[in-house]
mmCIF file of C-alpha atoms in Angstrom:
data_model
loop_
_atom_site.group_PDB
_atom_site.id
_atom_site.type_symbol
_atom_site.label_atom_id
_atom_site.label_comp_id
_atom_site.label_asym_id
_atom_site.label_seq_id
_atom_site.Cartn_x
_atom_site.Cartn_y
_atom_site.Cartn_z
ATOM 1 C CA UNK A 23 -0.170 -0.084 0.112
ATOM 2 C CA UNK A 24 1.586 3.619 -0.959
ATOM 3 C CA UNK A 25 1.820 5.937 1.537
ATOM 4 C CA UNK A 26 -1.326 8.484 -0.025
ATOM 5 C CA UNK A 27 -3.544 5.053 0.059
ATOM 6 C CA UNK A 28 -1.905 4.129 3.937
ATOM 7 C CA UNK A 29 -3.408 7.971 5.383
ATOM 8 C CA UNK A 30 -6.082 7.841 3.443
ATOM 9 C CA UNK A 31 -7.251 4.734 5.285
ATOM 10 C CA UNK A 32 -6.460 6.164 8.410
ATOM 11 C CA UNK A 33 -8.383 8.869 8.515
ATOM 12 C CA UNK A 34 -11.807 7.269 6.994
ATOM 13 C CA UNK A 35 -11.066 4.547 9.461
ATOM 14 C CA UNK A 36 -11.002 7.727 12.243
ATOM 15 C CA UNK A 37 -13.651 8.939 10.868
ATOM 16 C CA UNK A 38 -15.925 6.474 11.545
ATOM 17 C CA UNK A 39 -15.693 5.533 14.431
ATOM 18 C CA UNK A 40 -15.662 8.582 15.568
ATOM 19 C CA UNK A 41 -18.776 9.734 14.401
ATOM 20 C CA UNK A 42 -20.614 6.781 17.080
ATOM 21 C CA UNK A 43 -19.019 8.484 19.735
ATOM 22 C CA UNK A 44 -19.986 12.255 18.293
ATOM 23 C CA UNK A 45 -23.637 10.996 18.067
ATOM 24 C CA UNK A 46 -23.785 9.760 21.438
ATOM 25 C CA UNK A 47 -22.781 12.686 23.103
ATOM 26 C CA UNK A 48 -26.518 14.092 22.222
ATOM 27 C CA UNK A 49 -30.010 13.106 21.835
ATOM 28 C CA UNK A 50 -32.441 15.534 20.029
ATOM 29 C CA UNK A 51 -36.080 15.080 21.429
ATOM 30 C CA UNK A 52 -36.862 18.500 19.324
ATOM 31 C CA UNK A 53 -35.071 20.779 15.864
ATOM 32 C CA UNK A 54 -38.843 21.201 14.035
ATOM 33 C CA UNK A 55 -37.024 20.137 10.937
ATOM 34 C CA UNK A 56 -39.171 17.170 10.054
ATOM 35 C CA UNK A 57 -41.882 19.288 8.481
ATOM 36 C CA UNK A 58 -45.640 19.002 9.739
ATOM 37 C CA UNK A 59 -48.182 16.176 9.352
ATOM 38 C CA UNK A 60 -51.859 16.902 7.311
ATOM 39 C CA UNK A 61 -52.891 19.466 10.820
ATOM 40 C CA UNK A 62 -50.061 20.963 10.980
ATOM 41 C CA UNK A 63 -48.599 19.051 14.211
ATOM 42 C CA UNK A 64 -44.918 18.503 13.835
ATOM 43 C CA UNK A 65 -43.546 15.424 12.336
ATOM 44 C CA UNK A 66 -43.447 12.837 15.313
ATOM 45 C CA UNK A 67 -45.600 15.042 18.220
ATOM 46 C CA UNK A 68 -49.745 14.787 19.015
ATOM 47 C CA UNK A 69 -51.592 16.925 19.424
ATOM 48 C CA UNK A 70 -53.507 17.419 23.082
ATOM 49 C CA UNK A 71 -56.808 20.107 23.600
ATOM 50 C CA UNK A 72 -57.182 20.484 27.369
ATOM 51 C CA UNK A 73 -59.386 23.487 26.422
ATOM 52 C CA UNK A 74 -60.122 25.401 23.783
ATOM 53 C CA UNK A 75 -59.237 25.592 20.250
ATOM 54 C CA UNK A 76 -55.319 25.490 20.077
ATOM 55 C CA UNK A 77 -52.956 27.957 18.316
ATOM 56 C CA UNK A 78 -49.843 26.904 16.845
ATOM 57 C CA UNK A 79 -47.111 26.638 13.866
ATOM 58 C CA UNK A 80 -43.697 26.538 13.301
ATOM 59 C CA UNK A 81 -41.819 28.977 12.241
ATOM 60 C CA UNK A 82 -38.603 30.402 10.725
ATOM 61 C CA UNK A 83 -37.062 33.000 13.821
ATOM 62 C CA UNK A 84 -34.207 34.384 11.869
ATOM 63 C CA UNK A 85 -32.273 31.433 11.002
ATOM 64 C CA UNK A 86 -33.773 29.038 13.684
ATOM 65 C CA UNK A 87 -37.058 26.015 13.371
ATOM 66 C CA UNK A 88 -39.207 27.211 16.483
ATOM 67 C CA UNK A 89 -42.893 25.948 17.425
ATOM 68 C CA UNK A 90 -45.011 28.956 17.955
ATOM 69 C CA UNK A 91 -47.545 28.702 20.732
ATOM 70 C CA UNK A 92 -50.384 31.374 21.443
ATOM 71 C CA UNK A 93 -53.198 30.681 23.721
ATOM 72 C CA UNK A 94 -55.961 33.207 24.180
ATOM 73 C CA UNK A 95 -58.445 31.438 28.017
ATOM 74 C CA UNK A 96 -57.176 28.403 26.099
ATOM 75 C CA UNK A 97 -54.695 25.265 27.189
ATOM 76 C CA UNK A 98 -53.077 22.843 24.555
ATOM 77 C CA UNK A 99 -49.308 20.878 24.717
ATOM 78 C CA UNK A 100 -47.988 19.010 21.359
ATOM 79 C CA UNK A 101 -46.309 16.184 23.329
ATOM 80 C CA UNK A 102 -44.128 13.097 21.945
ATOM 81 C CA UNK A 103 -42.727 9.249 23.737
ATOM 82 C CA UNK A 104 -39.194 8.629 24.042
ATOM 83 C CA UNK A 105 -36.863 6.119 25.881
ATOM 84 C CA UNK A 106 -34.534 8.870 27.642
ATOM 85 C CA UNK A 107 -31.743 8.030 30.015
ATOM 86 C CA UNK A 108 -31.135 10.734 32.473
ATOM 87 C CA UNK A 109 -28.088 8.972 33.936
ATOM 88 C CA UNK A 110 -26.358 8.524 30.520
ATOM 89 C CA UNK A 111 -27.722 11.827 29.479
ATOM 90 C CA UNK A 112 -28.672 14.138 32.122
ATOM 91 C CA UNK A 113 -28.525 16.948 30.819
ATOM 92 C CA UNK A 114 -31.333 18.905 28.656
ATOM 93 C CA UNK A 115 -30.919 21.746 27.391
ATOM 94 C CA UNK A 116 -33.521 24.111 25.039
ATOM 95 C CA UNK A 117 -34.551 27.674 23.976
ATOM 96 C CA UNK A 118 -37.487 29.040 24.752
ATOM 97 C CA UNK A 119 -39.040 33.114 24.072
ATOM 98 C CA UNK A 120 -42.073 34.314 25.718
ATOM 99 C CA UNK A 121 -43.717 37.201 24.273
ATOM 100 C CA UNK A 122 -46.951 37.530 25.934
ATOM 101 C CA UNK A 123 -47.335 36.177 29.965
ATOM 102 C CA UNK A 124 -51.244 35.133 30.846
ATOM 103 C CA UNK A 125 -51.434 38.098 33.441
ATOM 104 C CA UNK A 126 -51.665 37.219 36.953
ATOM 105 C CA UNK A 127 -50.201 33.458 35.995
ATOM 106 C CA UNK A 128 -48.909 31.440 39.609
ATOM 107 C CA UNK A 129 -48.458 28.366 39.344
ATOM 108 C CA UNK A 130 -48.944 27.697 43.341
ATOM 109 C CA UNK A 131 -52.204 28.306 43.101
ATOM 110 C CA UNK A 132 -55.103 25.988 40.713
ATOM 111 C CA UNK A 133 -56.868 28.878 40.226
ATOM 112 C CA UNK A 134 -54.042 30.547 38.835
ATOM 113 C CA UNK A 135 -52.150 28.244 37.816
ATOM 114 C CA UNK A 136 -51.007 29.777 34.256
ATOM 115 C CA UNK A 137 -47.808 29.889 32.193
ATOM 116 C CA UNK A 138 -46.832 31.017 29.018
ATOM 117 C CA UNK A 139 -43.994 28.245 28.436
ATOM 118 C CA UNK A 140 -43.947 24.714 30.106
ATOM 119 C CA UNK A 141 -42.324 22.006 29.317
ATOM 120 C CA UNK A 142 -43.096 18.784 31.197
ATOM 121 C CA UNK A 143 -40.657 15.633 31.911
ATOM 122 C CA UNK A 144 -42.451 12.640 32.178
ATOM 123 C CA UNK A 145 -40.716 9.939 34.475
ATOM 124 C CA UNK A 146 -43.629 7.171 34.923
ATOM 125 C CA UNK A 147 -47.458 7.809 34.670
ATOM 126 C CA UNK A 148 -46.984 9.109 38.687
ATOM 127 C CA UNK A 149 -44.233 10.970 38.097
ATOM 128 C CA UNK A 150 -42.860 14.211 36.368
ATOM 129 C CA UNK A 151 -40.838 17.250 36.593
ATOM 130 C CA UNK A 152 -41.878 20.814 34.860
ATOM 131 C CA UNK A 153 -40.395 23.242 34.148
ATOM 132 C CA UNK A 154 -41.554 26.832 33.606
ATOM 133 C CA UNK A 155 -42.269 30.084 32.589
ATOM 134 C CA UNK A 156 -44.361 31.875 35.134
ATOM 135 C CA UNK A 157 -46.084 34.774 35.286
ATOM 136 C CA UNK A 158 -44.931 35.620 39.201
ATOM 137 C CA UNK A 159 -43.632 32.784 40.509
ATOM 138 C CA UNK A 160 -40.125 33.287 42.074
ATOM 139 C CA UNK A 161 -37.630 32.251 39.443
ATOM 140 C CA UNK A 162 -35.285 29.295 41.026
ATOM 141 C CA UNK A 163 -38.652 28.051 43.036
ATOM 142 C CA UNK A 164 -38.860 23.941 43.581
ATOM 143 C CA UNK A 165 -42.068 22.434 45.104
ATOM 144 C CA UNK A 166 -44.530 20.703 44.100
ATOM 145 C CA UNK A 167 -47.713 22.007 41.406
ATOM 146 C CA UNK A 168 -51.328 21.433 41.446
ATOM 147 C CA UNK A 169 -51.964 17.355 39.447
ATOM 148 C CA UNK A 170 -54.329 15.288 39.035
ATOM 149 C CA UNK A 171 -55.192 11.945 41.464
ATOM 150 C CA UNK A 172 -52.799 10.089 42.358
ATOM 151 C CA UNK A 173 -49.800 11.789 40.510
ATOM 152 C CA UNK A 174 -47.134 13.944 41.846
ATOM 153 C CA UNK A 175 -45.438 16.796 39.489
ATOM 154 C CA UNK A 176 -43.021 18.364 40.074
ATOM 155 C CA UNK A 177 -42.434 22.775 38.839
ATOM 156 C CA UNK A 178 -39.192 24.378 39.045
ATOM 157 C CA UNK A 179 -38.790 28.297 37.696
ATOM 158 C CA UNK A 180 -36.842 28.352 35.147
ATOM 159 C CA UNK A 181 -37.882 31.822 34.230
ATOM 160 C CA UNK A 182 -40.381 34.310 35.683
ATOM 161 C CA UNK A 183 -41.870 37.486 34.906
ATOM 162 C CA UNK A 184 -41.913 40.342 31.652
ATOM 163 C CA UNK A 185 -38.124 41.926 32.437
ATOM 164 C CA UNK A 186 -36.542 39.083 29.543
ATOM 165 C CA UNK A 187 -39.959 38.687 27.769
ATOM 166 C CA UNK A 188 -38.965 38.892 23.294
ATOM 167 C CA UNK A 189 -35.624 37.109 24.407
ATOM 168 C CA UNK A 190 -34.426 33.468 22.369
ATOM 169 C CA UNK A 191 -32.976 32.361 25.426
ATOM 170 C CA UNK A 192 -30.569 29.356 26.082
ATOM 171 C CA UNK A 193 -31.698 26.852 28.867
ATOM 172 C CA UNK A 194 -29.179 23.970 30.906
ATOM 173 C CA UNK A 195 -30.629 22.140 33.888
ATOM 174 C CA UNK A 196 -29.087 18.917 35.031
ATOM 175 C CA UNK A 197 -32.729 16.461 35.014
ATOM 176 C CA UNK A 198 -30.430 13.957 37.184
ATOM 177 C CA UNK A 199 -29.651 15.848 39.252
ATOM 178 C CA UNK A 200 -32.775 17.912 39.877
ATOM 179 C CA UNK A 201 -34.990 14.481 40.484
ATOM 180 C CA UNK A 202 -32.871 13.248 42.980
ATOM 181 C CA UNK A 203 -33.451 16.865 45.153
ATOM 182 C CA UNK A 204 -37.033 17.250 44.454
ATOM 183 C CA UNK A 205 -38.291 13.404 44.032
ATOM 184 C CA UNK A 206 -35.409 11.178 47.212
ATOM 185 C CA UNK A 207 -34.053 8.787 44.310
ATOM 186 C CA UNK A 208 -32.893 7.656 41.499
ATOM 187 C CA UNK A 209 -34.479 8.619 38.230
ATOM 188 C CA UNK A 210 -36.579 6.530 35.700
ATOM 189 C CA UNK A 211 -35.923 6.805 32.168
ATOM 190 C CA UNK A 212 -37.468 10.134 30.606
ATOM 191 C CA UNK A 213 -40.802 8.529 29.132
ATOM 192 C CA UNK A 214 -42.654 11.909 27.463
ATOM 193 C CA UNK A 215 -41.614 15.521 26.677
ATOM 194 C CA UNK A 216 -45.065 17.438 26.521
ATOM 195 C CA UNK A 217 -44.543 21.549 25.864
ATOM 196 C CA UNK A 218 -47.921 23.262 26.032
ATOM 197 C CA UNK A 219 -48.971 26.706 27.016
ATOM 198 C CA UNK A 220 -52.280 27.308 29.198
ATOM 199 C CA UNK A 221 -53.824 31.003 30.356
ATOM 200 C CA UNK A 222 -57.480 29.457 30.691
ATOM 201 C CA UNK A 223 -57.479 30.339 34.462
ATOM 202 C CA UNK A 224 -56.723 33.719 34.555
ATOM 203 C CA UNK A 225 -59.241 33.780 31.171
ATOM 204 C CA UNK A 226 -55.941 35.919 29.626
ATOM 205 C CA UNK A 227 -53.548 34.947 26.751
ATOM 206 C CA UNK A 228 -50.267 33.256 26.530
ATOM 207 C CA UNK A 229 -47.155 33.411 23.174
ATOM 208 C CA UNK A 230 -43.951 31.321 23.487
ATOM 209 C CA UNK A 231 -41.780 29.913 21.546
ATOM 210 C CA UNK A 232 -39.716 26.595 22.071
ATOM 211 C CA UNK A 233 -36.382 25.552 19.151
ATOM 212 C CA UNK A 234 -33.956 22.793 20.226
ATOM 213 C CA UNK A 235 -34.947 20.906 22.630
ATOM 214 C CA UNK A 236 -32.009 18.312 23.350
ATOM 215 C CA UNK A 237 -30.432 15.421 26.145
ATOM 216 C CA UNK A 238 -26.566 15.751 26.750
ATOM 217 C CA UNK A 239 -24.522 13.667 27.933
ATOM 218 C CA UNK A 240 -22.497 16.673 29.888
#
């Protein structure tokens, strides 16, 4: 084998070996680049309307593909089944932007439990964590959220209030550590992801955008 062919073989072999290692660093949940189905729902996701008619779209915001959610006294989400081991991929990252907060929203009371943006992780049928942008609850608060019977939902207030309205913000959370802190034991796999908005309790409106949702190993 010539020196050129030997070097070429080593380079190609190195690339082929490196590709799976790179791919294993990140599990993409949503980048909204795969198109929509006949109902306008992002491919691989399902729409769930809880109250009123959903208003949403996959849009271009600059160079970024994003999901836009608009609520007018409504509550709805898009969701998908996933299988993510947070021991292997503990870091959840996403981008979001809020342009309209539900006035008077506060997750700590069921009558005001409205948020412009919620990122909901289901672990089991009875345990979940929701990362929220709340209107009034203080940033950093971590406590129980209103939940159906026999279910525990832990809320984490990642952002609060209007000071950063209209800005794209990149978030990063160590879901493994959050789960251990909130539930006191080792987390099972994430089995579902939901992106949601609602303003029906306060009778107001909300608008938010999501992009680039992924789990990372560091």
